Amino acid sequence: MTGAKPKLLVMTGPTGSGKTSLALNVAKRLNGAIINADSVAFYEGFDIGSAKPTGEERSAVPHFLFDVAKPDENFDVAAYVALARPIAREITEKGMVPLVVGGSGLYLRSLVRGLFAGPGRDEAYREELRKTEAEGISLHGLLKKLDPRAASRLHEKDRQRIVRALEVLNAEGTSIVDFQEGHGLSDDPFETLFLVTAPDPRTLRENQEI
């Protein structure tokens, strides 16, 4: 049908839940191609703990966005969306099914719902925050003091989002929550089906210990 949205299958779940093998089997059955959404697997050399597909698996099914960044390179969510969306459309145009596989929720959500137009990265300010941490000051505590609305939405260990919230506040004088609510995550370029791998806790723990 002309004008129909490209279909997107998103497979997510915790590390050790069997996403990689399941995605490979599904891709083979559906004539699919796999797009990585694991933030660790974007980087060359970060192989331990990322469950990257083997060379044999990559030759069996097309794989995209693995090992696309150097360890010292900034490959953020905006860069990911800019690459992943065109790849998904190209896969669809070839008559194949794009399977987005990974457990990085921010990347998955941004891929299917979009990003708000906030300020760019401020490396000088981020360096200030690194020094603040080195002095033993909690960045989540700092955010809670400066922007309690944003802090209430973030786990104290979610450093990436905490830094971004502080960065937006520093650059704009406005909470990141205002940007997010203004955008509404209303971008909707795909017809998306989510599949979550959720084995029982004992099986998951055993898989993670292997």
mmCIF file with all atom_site columns, C-alpha atoms in Angstrom:
data_model
loop_
_atom_site.group_PDB
_atom_site.id
_atom_site.type_symbol
_atom_site.label_atom_id
_atom_site.label_alt_id
_atom_site.label_comp_id
_atom_site.label_asym_id
_atom_site.label_entity_id
_atom_site.label_seq_id
_atom_site.pdbx_PDB_ins_code
_atom_site.Cartn_x
_atom_site.Cartn_y
_atom_site.Cartn_z
_atom_site.occupancy
_atom_site.B_iso_or_equiv
_atom_site.pdbx_formal_charge
_atom_site.auth_seq_id
_atom_site.auth_comp_id
_atom_site.auth_asym_id
_atom_site.auth_atom_id
_atom_site.pdbx_PDB_model_num
ATOM 1   C CA . MET A 1 1   ? 0.000  0.000   0.000  1.00 0.00 ? 1   MET A CA 1
ATOM 2   C CA . THR A 1 2   ? 1.438  3.381   -1.028 1.00 0.00 ? 2   THR A CA 1
ATOM 3   C CA . GLY A 1 3   ? 2.455  5.528   1.903  1.00 0.00 ? 3   GLY A CA 1
ATOM 4   C CA . ALA A 1 4   ? 2.350  2.673   4.412  1.00 0.00 ? 4   ALA A CA 1
ATOM 5   C CA . LYS A 1 5   ? 4.842  2.874   7.248  1.00 0.00 ? 5   LYS A CA 1
ATOM 6   C CA . PRO A 1 6   ? 7.806  0.489   7.181  1.00 0.00 ? 6   PRO A CA 1
ATOM 7   C CA . LYS A 1 7   ? 7.370  -2.424  9.582  1.00 0.00 ? 7   LYS A CA 1
ATOM 8   C CA . LEU A 1 8   ? 9.884  -2.754  12.397 1.00 0.00 ? 8   LEU A CA 1
ATOM 9   C CA . LEU A 1 9   ? 10.340 -5.679  14.774 1.00 0.00 ? 9   LEU A CA 1
ATOM 10  C CA . VAL A 1 10  ? 12.063 -4.680  18.027 1.00 0.00 ? 10  VAL A CA 1
ATOM 11  C CA . MET A 1 11  ? 13.477 -7.441  20.229 1.00 0.00 ? 11  MET A CA 1
ATOM 12  C CA . THR A 1 12  ? 14.652 -6.425  23.669 1.00 0.00 ? 12  THR A CA 1
ATOM 13  C CA . GLY A 1 13  ? 15.323 -7.899  27.081 1.00 0.00 ? 13  GLY A CA 1
ATOM 14  C CA . PRO A 1 14  ? 18.074 -8.216  29.698 1.00 0.00 ? 14  PRO A CA 1
ATOM 15  C CA . THR A 1 15  ? 21.563 -9.540  28.994 1.00 0.00 ? 15  THR A CA 1
ATOM 16  C CA . GLY A 1 16  ? 21.522 -13.335 28.959 1.00 0.00 ? 16  GLY A CA 1
ATOM 17  C CA . SER A 1 17  ? 17.851 -13.583 28.012 1.00 0.00 ? 17  SER A CA 1
ATOM 18  C CA . GLY A 1 18  ? 18.523 -15.163 24.610 1.00 0.00 ? 18  GLY A CA 1
ATOM 19  C CA . LYS A 1 19  ? 17.933 -12.153 22.349 1.00 0.00 ? 19  LYS A CA 1
ATOM 20  C CA . THR A 1 20  ? 20.852 -12.878 20.032 1.00 0.00 ? 20  THR A CA 1
ATOM 21  C CA . SER A 1 21  ? 19.989 -16.489 19.181 1.00 0.00 ? 21  SER A CA 1
ATOM 22  C CA . LEU A 1 22  ? 16.264 -15.756 18.959 1.00 0.00 ? 22  LEU A CA 1
ATOM 23  C CA . ALA A 1 23  ? 16.819 -12.790 16.663 1.00 0.00 ? 23  ALA A CA 1
ATOM 24  C CA . LEU A 1 24  ? 19.022 -14.890 14.406 1.00 0.00 ? 24  LEU A CA 1
ATOM 25  C CA . ASN A 1 25  ? 16.386 -17.600 14.092 1.00 0.00 ? 25  ASN A CA 1
ATOM 26  C CA . VAL A 1 26  ? 13.590 -15.101 13.496 1.00 0.00 ? 26  VAL A CA 1
ATOM 27  C CA . ALA A 1 27  ? 15.649 -13.235 10.895 1.00 0.00 ? 27  ALA A CA 1
ATOM 28  C CA . LYS A 1 28  ? 16.294 -16.467 8.999  1.00 0.00 ? 28  LYS A CA 1
ATOM 29  C CA . ARG A 1 29  ? 12.594 -17.349 8.971  1.00 0.00 ? 29  ARG A CA 1
ATOM 30  C CA . LEU A 1 30  ? 11.369 -13.865 8.002  1.00 0.00 ? 30  LEU A CA 1
ATOM 31  C CA . ASN A 1 31  ? 14.127 -12.932 5.537  1.00 0.00 ? 31  ASN A CA 1
ATOM 32  C CA . GLY A 1 32  ? 15.246 -10.306 7.987  1.00 0.00 ? 32  GLY A CA 1
ATOM 33  C CA . ALA A 1 33  ? 18.292 -8.210  8.789  1.00 0.00 ? 33  ALA A CA 1
ATOM 34  C CA . ILE A 1 34  ? 19.461 -7.312  12.294 1.00 0.00 ? 34  ILE A CA 1
ATOM 35  C CA . ILE A 1 35  ? 20.128 -3.755  13.481 1.00 0.00 ? 35  ILE A CA 1
ATOM 36  C CA . ASN A 1 36  ? 22.040 -3.464  16.739 1.00 0.00 ? 36  ASN A CA 1
ATOM 37  C CA . ALA A 1 37  ? 20.606 -1.416  19.614 1.00 0.00 ? 37  ALA A CA 1
ATOM 38  C CA . ASP A 1 38  ? 23.076 -2.475  22.313 1.00 0.00 ? 38  ASP A CA 1
ATOM 39  C CA . SER A 1 39  ? 25.075 0.628   23.222 1.00 0.00 ? 39  SER A CA 1
ATOM 40  C CA . VAL A 1 40  ? 28.168 -1.422  24.143 1.00 0.00 ? 40  VAL A CA 1
ATOM 41  C CA . ALA A 1 41  ? 28.187 -3.371  20.867 1.00 0.00 ? 41  ALA A CA 1
ATOM 42  C CA . PHE A 1 42  ? 28.496 -0.142  18.854 1.00 0.00 ? 42  PHE A CA 1
ATOM 43  C CA . TYR A 1 43  ? 32.140 0.049   19.901 1.00 0.00 ? 43  TYR A CA 1
ATOM 44  C CA . GLU A 1 44  ? 35.093 -1.864  18.482 1.00 0.00 ? 44  GLU A CA 1
ATOM 45  C CA . GLY A 1 45  ? 36.845 -4.066  21.002 1.00 0.00 ? 45  GLY A CA 1
ATOM 46  C CA . PHE A 1 46  ? 33.994 -4.082  23.520 1.00 0.00 ? 46  PHE A CA 1
ATOM 47  C CA . ASP A 1 47  ? 33.208 -7.766  22.995 1.00 0.00 ? 47  ASP A CA 1
ATOM 48  C CA . ILE A 1 48  ? 32.956 -9.106  26.537 1.00 0.00 ? 48  ILE A CA 1
ATOM 49  C CA . GLY A 1 49  ? 29.465 -8.772  27.997 1.00 0.00 ? 49  GLY A CA 1
ATOM 50  C CA . SER A 1 50  ? 27.903 -7.419  24.812 1.00 0.00 ? 50  SER A CA 1
ATOM 51  C CA . ALA A 1 51  ? 26.864 -10.759 23.230 1.00 0.00 ? 51  ALA A CA 1
ATOM 52  C CA . LYS A 1 52  ? 28.056 -9.599  19.822 1.00 0.00 ? 52  LYS A CA 1
ATOM 53  C CA . PRO A 1 53  ? 27.173 -12.032 17.005 1.00 0.00 ? 53  PRO A CA 1
ATOM 54  C CA . THR A 1 54  ? 29.984 -14.249 15.755 1.00 0.00 ? 54  THR A CA 1
ATOM 55  C CA . GLY A 1 55  ? 31.424 -14.027 12.251 1.00 0.00 ? 55  GLY A CA 1
ATOM 56  C CA . GLU A 1 56  ? 29.428 -17.104 11.298 1.00 0.00 ? 56  GLU A CA 1
ATOM 57  C CA . GLU A 1 57  ? 26.197 -15.545 12.553 1.00 0.00 ? 57  GLU A CA 1
ATOM 58  C CA . ARG A 1 58  ? 26.908 -12.299 10.696 1.00 0.00 ? 58  ARG A CA 1
ATOM 59  C CA . SER A 1 59  ? 27.467 -14.208 7.460  1.00 0.00 ? 59  SER A CA 1
ATOM 60  C CA . ALA A 1 60  ? 24.160 -16.058 7.861  1.00 0.00 ? 60  ALA A CA 1
ATOM 61  C CA . VAL A 1 61  ? 22.064 -12.897 8.275  1.00 0.00 ? 61  VAL A CA 1
ATOM 62  C CA . PRO A 1 62  ? 22.910 -9.238  7.473  1.00 0.00 ? 62  PRO A CA 1
ATOM 63  C CA . HIS A 1 63  ? 23.931 -7.320  10.596 1.00 0.00 ? 63  HIS A CA 1
ATOM 64  C CA . PHE A 1 64  ? 24.199 -3.538  10.989 1.00 0.00 ? 64  PHE A CA 1
ATOM 65  C CA . LEU A 1 65  ? 25.653 -1.060  13.502 1.00 0.00 ? 65  LEU A CA 1
ATOM 66  C CA . PHE A 1 66  ? 28.088 -3.396  15.217 1.00 0.00 ? 66  PHE A CA 1
ATOM 67  C CA . ASP A 1 67  ? 31.661 -2.084  15.743 1.00 0.00 ? 67  ASP A CA 1
ATOM 68  C CA . VAL A 1 68  ? 30.848 1.258   14.105 1.00 0.00 ? 68  VAL A CA 1
ATOM 69  C CA . ALA A 1 69  ? 32.648 3.476   16.633 1.00 0.00 ? 69  ALA A CA 1
ATOM 70  C CA . LYS A 1 70  ? 36.132 3.660   18.143 1.00 0.00 ? 70  LYS A CA 1
ATOM 71  C CA . PRO A 1 71  ? 36.397 3.272   21.933 1.00 0.00 ? 71  PRO A CA 1
ATOM 72  C CA . ASP A 1 72  ? 37.263 6.971   22.351 1.00 0.00 ? 72  ASP A CA 1
ATOM 73  C CA . GLU A 1 73  ? 34.588 8.174   19.928 1.00 0.00 ? 73  GLU A CA 1
ATOM 74  C CA . ASN A 1 74  ? 31.295 9.699   20.985 1.00 0.00 ? 74  ASN A CA 1
ATOM 75  C CA . PHE A 1 75  ? 28.467 7.680   19.476 1.00 0.00 ? 75  PHE A CA 1
ATOM 76  C CA . ASP A 1 76  ? 25.379 9.055   21.150 1.00 0.00 ? 76  ASP A CA 1
ATOM 77  C CA . VAL A 1 77  ? 21.690 8.381   20.676 1.00 0.00 ? 77  VAL A CA 1
ATOM 78  C CA . ALA A 1 78  ? 21.307 11.113  18.060 1.00 0.00 ? 78  ALA A CA 1
ATOM 79  C CA . ALA A 1 79  ? 24.055 9.540   15.941 1.00 0.00 ? 79  ALA A CA 1
ATOM 80  C CA . TYR A 1 80  ? 22.383 6.168   16.362 1.00 0.00 ? 80  TYR A CA 1
ATOM 81  C CA . VAL A 1 81  ? 18.960 7.352   15.225 1.00 0.00 ? 81  VAL A CA 1
ATOM 82  C CA . ALA A 1 82  ? 20.483 9.171   12.241 1.00 0.00 ? 82  ALA A CA 1
ATOM 83  C CA . LEU A 1 83  ? 22.046 5.905   11.052 1.00 0.00 ? 83  LEU A CA 1
ATOM 84  C CA . ALA A 1 84  ? 19.491 3.315   12.156 1.00 0.00 ? 84  ALA A CA 1
ATOM 85  C CA . ARG A 1 85  ? 16.375 4.856   10.635 1.00 0.00 ? 85  ARG A CA 1
ATOM 86  C CA . PRO A 1 86  ? 17.705 4.977   7.038  1.00 0.00 ? 86  PRO A CA 1
ATOM 87  C CA . ILE A 1 87  ? 19.089 1.441   7.425  1.00 0.00 ? 87  ILE A CA 1
ATOM 88  C CA . ALA A 1 88  ? 15.676 0.177   8.540  1.00 0.00 ? 88  ALA A CA 1
ATOM 89  C CA . ARG A 1 89  ? 14.016 1.826   5.533  1.00 0.00 ? 89  ARG A CA 1
ATOM 90  C CA . GLU A 1 90  ? 16.618 0.403   3.130  1.00 0.00 ? 90  GLU A CA 1
ATOM 91  C CA . ILE A 1 91  ? 16.081 -3.100  4.526  1.00 0.00 ? 91  ILE A CA 1
ATOM 92  C CA . THR A 1 92  ? 12.326 -2.707  4.000  1.00 0.00 ? 92  THR A CA 1
ATOM 93  C CA . GLU A 1 93  ? 12.801 -1.440  0.447  1.00 0.00 ? 93  GLU A CA 1
ATOM 94  C CA . LYS A 1 94  ? 14.730 -4.630  -0.326 1.00 0.00 ? 94  LYS A CA 1
ATOM 95  C CA . GLY A 1 95  ? 11.713 -6.689  0.719  1.00 0.00 ? 95  GLY A CA 1
ATOM 96  C CA . MET A 1 96  ? 13.298 -7.763  4.014  1.00 0.00 ? 96  MET A CA 1
ATOM 97  C CA . VAL A 1 97  ? 12.238 -7.333  7.637  1.00 0.00 ? 97  VAL A CA 1
ATOM 98  C CA . PRO A 1 98  ? 14.341 -5.059  9.897  1.00 0.00 ? 98  PRO A CA 1
ATOM 99  C CA . LEU A 1 99  ? 14.893 -6.519  13.374 1.00 0.00 ? 99  LEU A CA 1
ATOM 100 C CA . VAL A 1 100 ? 16.213 -4.078  15.945 1.00 0.00 ? 100 VAL A CA 1
ATOM 101 C CA . VAL A 1 101 ? 17.890 -6.053  18.719 1.00 0.00 ? 101 VAL A CA 1
ATOM 102 C CA . GLY A 1 102 ? 19.256 -4.827  22.032 1.00 0.00 ? 102 GLY A CA 1
ATOM 103 C CA . GLY A 1 103 ? 18.540 -3.765  25.572 1.00 0.00 ? 103 GLY A CA 1
ATOM 104 C CA . SER A 1 104 ? 19.361 -0.051  25.477 1.00 0.00 ? 104 SER A CA 1
ATOM 105 C CA . GLY A 1 105 ? 15.976 1.504   26.214 1.00 0.00 ? 105 GLY A CA 1
ATOM 106 C CA . LEU A 1 106 ? 16.968 5.087   25.391 1.00 0.00 ? 106 LEU A CA 1
ATOM 107 C CA . TYR A 1 107 ? 18.167 4.079   21.921 1.00 0.00 ? 107 TYR A CA 1
ATOM 108 C CA . LEU A 1 108 ? 15.085 1.967   21.223 1.00 0.00 ? 108 LEU A CA 1
ATOM 109 C CA . ARG A 1 109 ? 12.669 4.652   22.390 1.00 0.00 ? 109 ARG A CA 1
ATOM 110 C CA . SER A 1 110 ? 14.426 7.356   20.402 1.00 0.00 ? 110 SER A CA 1
ATOM 111 C CA . LEU A 1 111 ? 14.467 5.191   17.284 1.00 0.00 ? 111 LEU A CA 1
ATOM 112 C CA . VAL A 1 112 ? 10.710 4.619   17.267 1.00 0.00 ? 112 VAL A CA 1
ATOM 113 C CA . ARG A 1 113 ? 9.512  7.849   18.955 1.00 0.00 ? 113 ARG A CA 1
ATOM 114 C CA . GLY A 1 114 ? 12.133 10.446  18.097 1.00 0.00 ? 114 GLY A CA 1
ATOM 115 C CA . LEU A 1 115 ? 14.321 12.938  19.929 1.00 0.00 ? 115 LEU A CA 1
ATOM 116 C CA . PHE A 1 116 ? 13.517 16.409  21.182 1.00 0.00 ? 116 PHE A CA 1
ATOM 117 C CA . ALA A 1 117 ? 15.519 19.264  19.679 1.00 0.00 ? 117 ALA A CA 1
ATOM 118 C CA . GLY A 1 118 ? 17.672 20.078  22.686 1.00 0.00 ? 118 GLY A CA 1
ATOM 119 C CA . PRO A 1 119 ? 21.094 21.720  22.893 1.00 0.00 ? 119 PRO A CA 1
ATOM 120 C CA . GLY A 1 120 ? 24.192 19.913  21.645 1.00 0.00 ? 120 GLY A CA 1
ATOM 121 C CA . ARG A 1 121 ? 26.887 18.342  23.792 1.00 0.00 ? 121 ARG A CA 1
ATOM 122 C CA . ASP A 1 122 ? 28.989 20.701  25.869 1.00 0.00 ? 122 ASP A CA 1
ATOM 123 C CA . GLU A 1 123 ? 32.301 18.944  26.429 1.00 0.00 ? 123 GLU A CA 1
ATOM 124 C CA . ALA A 1 124 ? 33.658 21.690  28.674 1.00 0.00 ? 124 ALA A CA 1
ATOM 125 C CA . TYR A 1 125 ? 30.655 21.406  30.980 1.00 0.00 ? 125 TYR A CA 1
ATOM 126 C CA . ARG A 1 126 ? 30.842 17.610  30.944 1.00 0.00 ? 126 ARG A CA 1
ATOM 127 C CA . GLU A 1 127 ? 34.459 17.869  32.041 1.00 0.00 ? 127 GLU A CA 1
ATOM 128 C CA . GLU A 1 128 ? 33.307 20.071  34.936 1.00 0.00 ? 128 GLU A CA 1
ATOM 129 C CA . LEU A 1 129 ? 30.851 17.349  35.910 1.00 0.00 ? 129 LEU A CA 1
ATOM 130 C CA . ARG A 1 130 ? 33.592 14.710  35.778 1.00 0.00 ? 130 ARG A CA 1
ATOM 131 C CA . LYS A 1 131 ? 35.658 16.830  38.176 1.00 0.00 ? 131 LYS A CA 1
ATOM 132 C CA . THR A 1 132 ? 32.615 17.240  40.406 1.00 0.00 ? 132 THR A CA 1
ATOM 133 C CA . GLU A 1 133 ? 32.230 13.458  40.569 1.00 0.00 ? 133 GLU A CA 1
ATOM 134 C CA . ALA A 1 134 ? 35.947 13.059  41.312 1.00 0.00 ? 134 ALA A CA 1
ATOM 135 C CA . GLU A 1 135 ? 35.441 15.277  44.349 1.00 0.00 ? 135 GLU A CA 1
ATOM 136 C CA . GLY A 1 136 ? 32.894 12.792  45.662 1.00 0.00 ? 136 GLY A CA 1
ATOM 137 C CA . ILE A 1 137 ? 29.791 14.803  44.821 1.00 0.00 ? 137 ILE A CA 1
ATOM 138 C CA . SER A 1 138 ? 26.806 12.832  43.515 1.00 0.00 ? 138 SER A CA 1
ATOM 139 C CA . LEU A 1 139 ? 25.586 14.071  40.139 1.00 0.00 ? 139 LEU A CA 1
ATOM 140 C CA . HIS A 1 140 ? 22.126 12.738  40.902 1.00 0.00 ? 140 HIS A CA 1
ATOM 141 C CA . GLY A 1 141 ? 22.198 14.701  44.154 1.00 0.00 ? 141 GLY A CA 1
ATOM 142 C CA . LEU A 1 142 ? 23.238 17.797  42.237 1.00 0.00 ? 142 LEU A CA 1
ATOM 143 C CA . LEU A 1 143 ? 20.427 17.293  39.744 1.00 0.00 ? 143 LEU A CA 1
ATOM 144 C CA . LYS A 1 144 ? 17.953 16.739  42.577 1.00 0.00 ? 144 LYS A CA 1
ATOM 145 C CA . LYS A 1 145 ? 18.955 20.119  44.000 1.00 0.00 ? 145 LYS A CA 1
ATOM 146 C CA . LEU A 1 146 ? 18.874 21.989  40.668 1.00 0.00 ? 146 LEU A CA 1
ATOM 147 C CA . ASP A 1 147 ? 16.090 20.155  38.823 1.00 0.00 ? 147 ASP A CA 1
ATOM 148 C CA . PRO A 1 148 ? 14.034 17.932  41.150 1.00 0.00 ? 148 PRO A CA 1
ATOM 149 C CA . ARG A 1 149 ? 11.507 17.083  38.418 1.00 0.00 ? 149 ARG A CA 1
ATOM 150 C CA . ALA A 1 150 ? 14.174 15.568  36.205 1.00 0.00 ? 150 ALA A CA 1
ATOM 151 C CA . ALA A 1 151 ? 15.907 13.865  39.127 1.00 0.00 ? 151 ALA A CA 1
ATOM 152 C CA . SER A 1 152 ? 12.679 12.167  40.202 1.00 0.00 ? 152 SER A CA 1
ATOM 153 C CA . ARG A 1 153 ? 12.474 10.461  36.801 1.00 0.00 ? 153 ARG A CA 1
ATOM 154 C CA . LEU A 1 154 ? 16.006 9.093   36.796 1.00 0.00 ? 154 LEU A CA 1
ATOM 155 C CA . HIS A 1 155 ? 17.720 6.326   38.724 1.00 0.00 ? 155 HIS A CA 1
ATOM 156 C CA . GLU A 1 156 ? 20.709 7.560   40.684 1.00 0.00 ? 156 GLU A CA 1
ATOM 157 C CA . LYS A 1 157 ? 23.002 5.236   38.680 1.00 0.00 ? 157 LYS A CA 1
ATOM 158 C CA . ASP A 1 158 ? 21.732 6.346   35.267 1.00 0.00 ? 158 ASP A CA 1
ATOM 159 C CA . ARG A 1 159 ? 24.758 8.581   34.743 1.00 0.00 ? 159 ARG A CA 1
ATOM 160 C CA . GLN A 1 160 ? 24.242 9.166   31.016 1.00 0.00 ? 160 GLN A CA 1
ATOM 161 C CA . ARG A 1 161 ? 20.789 10.674  31.436 1.00 0.00 ? 161 ARG A CA 1
ATOM 162 C CA . ILE A 1 162 ? 21.728 12.560  34.589 1.00 0.00 ? 162 ILE A CA 1
ATOM 163 C CA . VAL A 1 163 ? 24.602 14.259  32.762 1.00 0.00 ? 163 VAL A CA 1
ATOM 164 C CA . ARG A 1 164 ? 22.328 15.086  29.851 1.00 0.00 ? 164 ARG A CA 1
ATOM 165 C CA . ALA A 1 165 ? 19.691 16.587  32.157 1.00 0.00 ? 165 ALA A CA 1
ATOM 166 C CA . LEU A 1 166 ? 22.316 18.765  33.850 1.00 0.00 ? 166 LEU A CA 1
ATOM 167 C CA . GLU A 1 167 ? 23.738 19.748  30.468 1.00 0.00 ? 167 GLU A CA 1
ATOM 168 C CA . VAL A 1 168 ? 20.341 20.875  29.160 1.00 0.00 ? 168 VAL A CA 1
ATOM 169 C CA . LEU A 1 169 ? 19.633 22.813  32.338 1.00 0.00 ? 169 LEU A CA 1
ATOM 170 C CA . ASN A 1 170 ? 23.032 24.514  32.168 1.00 0.00 ? 170 ASN A CA 1
ATOM 171 C CA . ALA A 1 171 ? 22.651 25.448  28.498 1.00 0.00 ? 171 ALA A CA 1
ATOM 172 C CA . GLU A 1 172 ? 19.009 26.501  28.446 1.00 0.00 ? 172 GLU A CA 1
ATOM 173 C CA . GLY A 1 173 ? 18.116 27.304  32.039 1.00 0.00 ? 173 GLY A CA 1
ATOM 174 C CA . THR A 1 174 ? 15.137 24.991  31.528 1.00 0.00 ? 174 THR A CA 1
ATOM 175 C CA . SER A 1 175 ? 14.415 21.469  32.724 1.00 0.00 ? 175 SER A CA 1
ATOM 176 C CA . ILE A 1 176 ? 14.895 18.647  30.234 1.00 0.00 ? 176 ILE A CA 1
ATOM 177 C CA . VAL A 1 177 ? 11.388 17.588  31.263 1.00 0.00 ? 177 VAL A CA 1
ATOM 178 C CA . ASP A 1 178 ? 9.974  20.692  29.538 1.00 0.00 ? 178 ASP A CA 1
ATOM 179 C CA . PHE A 1 179 ? 11.723 19.735  26.301 1.00 0.00 ? 179 PHE A CA 1
ATOM 180 C CA . GLN A 1 180 ? 10.500 16.153  26.541 1.00 0.00 ? 180 GLN A CA 1
ATOM 181 C CA . GLU A 1 181 ? 6.911  17.127  27.274 1.00 0.00 ? 181 GLU A CA 1
ATOM 182 C CA . GLY A 1 182 ? 6.948  19.677  24.464 1.00 0.00 ? 182 GLY A CA 1
ATOM 183 C CA . HIS A 1 183 ? 8.100  17.032  22.014 1.00 0.00 ? 183 HIS A CA 1
ATOM 184 C CA . GLY A 1 184 ? 5.737  14.428  23.425 1.00 0.00 ? 184 GLY A CA 1
ATOM 185 C CA . LEU A 1 185 ? 7.732  11.620  21.793 1.00 0.00 ? 185 LEU A CA 1
ATOM 186 C CA . SER A 1 186 ? 5.177  11.960  19.006 1.00 0.00 ? 186 SER A CA 1
ATOM 187 C CA . ASP A 1 187 ? 7.401  10.984  16.102 1.00 0.00 ? 187 ASP A CA 1
ATOM 188 C CA . ASP A 1 188 ? 6.077  7.707   14.709 1.00 0.00 ? 188 ASP A CA 1
ATOM 189 C CA . PRO A 1 189 ? 7.837  6.684   11.468 1.00 0.00 ? 189 PRO A CA 1
ATOM 190 C CA . PHE A 1 190 ? 7.408  2.911   11.807 1.00 0.00 ? 190 PHE A CA 1
ATOM 191 C CA . GLU A 1 191 ? 4.730  0.304   12.398 1.00 0.00 ? 191 GLU A CA 1
ATOM 192 C CA . THR A 1 192 ? 6.477  -1.296  15.349 1.00 0.00 ? 192 THR A CA 1
ATOM 193 C CA . LEU A 1 193 ? 6.037  -4.636  17.089 1.00 0.00 ? 193 LEU A CA 1
ATOM 194 C CA . PHE A 1 194 ? 7.929  -5.182  20.355 1.00 0.00 ? 194 PHE A CA 1
ATOM 195 C CA . LEU A 1 195 ? 9.037  -8.637  21.465 1.00 0.00 ? 195 LEU A CA 1
ATOM 196 C CA . VAL A 1 196 ? 10.518 -8.863  24.975 1.00 0.00 ? 196 VAL A CA 1
ATOM 197 C CA . THR A 1 197 ? 12.591 -11.849 26.051 1.00 0.00 ? 197 THR A CA 1
ATOM 198 C CA . ALA A 1 198 ? 11.872 -12.490 29.721 1.00 0.00 ? 198 ALA A CA 1
ATOM 199 C CA . PRO A 1 199 ? 13.060 -15.883 31.026 1.00 0.00 ? 199 PRO A CA 1
ATOM 200 C CA . ASP A 1 200 ? 12.476 -16.817 34.651 1.00 0.00 ? 200 ASP A CA 1
ATOM 201 C CA . PRO A 1 201 ? 14.940 -15.206 37.088 1.00 0.00 ? 201 PRO A CA 1
ATOM 202 C CA . ARG A 1 202 ? 16.846 -18.444 37.796 1.00 0.00 ? 202 ARG A CA 1
ATOM 203 C CA . THR A 1 203 ? 17.473 -19.149 34.112 1.00 0.00 ? 203 THR A CA 1
ATOM 204 C CA . LEU A 1 204 ? 18.475 -15.543 33.511 1.00 0.00 ? 204 LEU A CA 1
ATOM 205 C CA . ARG A 1 205 ? 20.937 -15.602 36.414 1.00 0.00 ? 205 ARG A CA 1
ATOM 206 C CA . GLU A 1 206 ? 22.490 -18.837 35.167 1.00 0.00 ? 206 GLU A CA 1
ATOM 207 C CA . ASN A 1 207 ? 22.870 -17.429 31.645 1.00 0.00 ? 207 ASN A CA 1
ATOM 208 C CA . GLN A 1 208 ? 24.516 -14.254 32.951 1.00 0.00 ? 208 GLN A CA 1
ATOM 209 C CA . GLU A 1 209 ? 27.022 -16.288 34.958 1.00 0.00 ? 209 GLU A CA 1
ATOM 210 C CA . ILE A 1 210 ? 28.197 -18.279 31.924 1.00 0.00 ? 210 ILE A CA 1
#
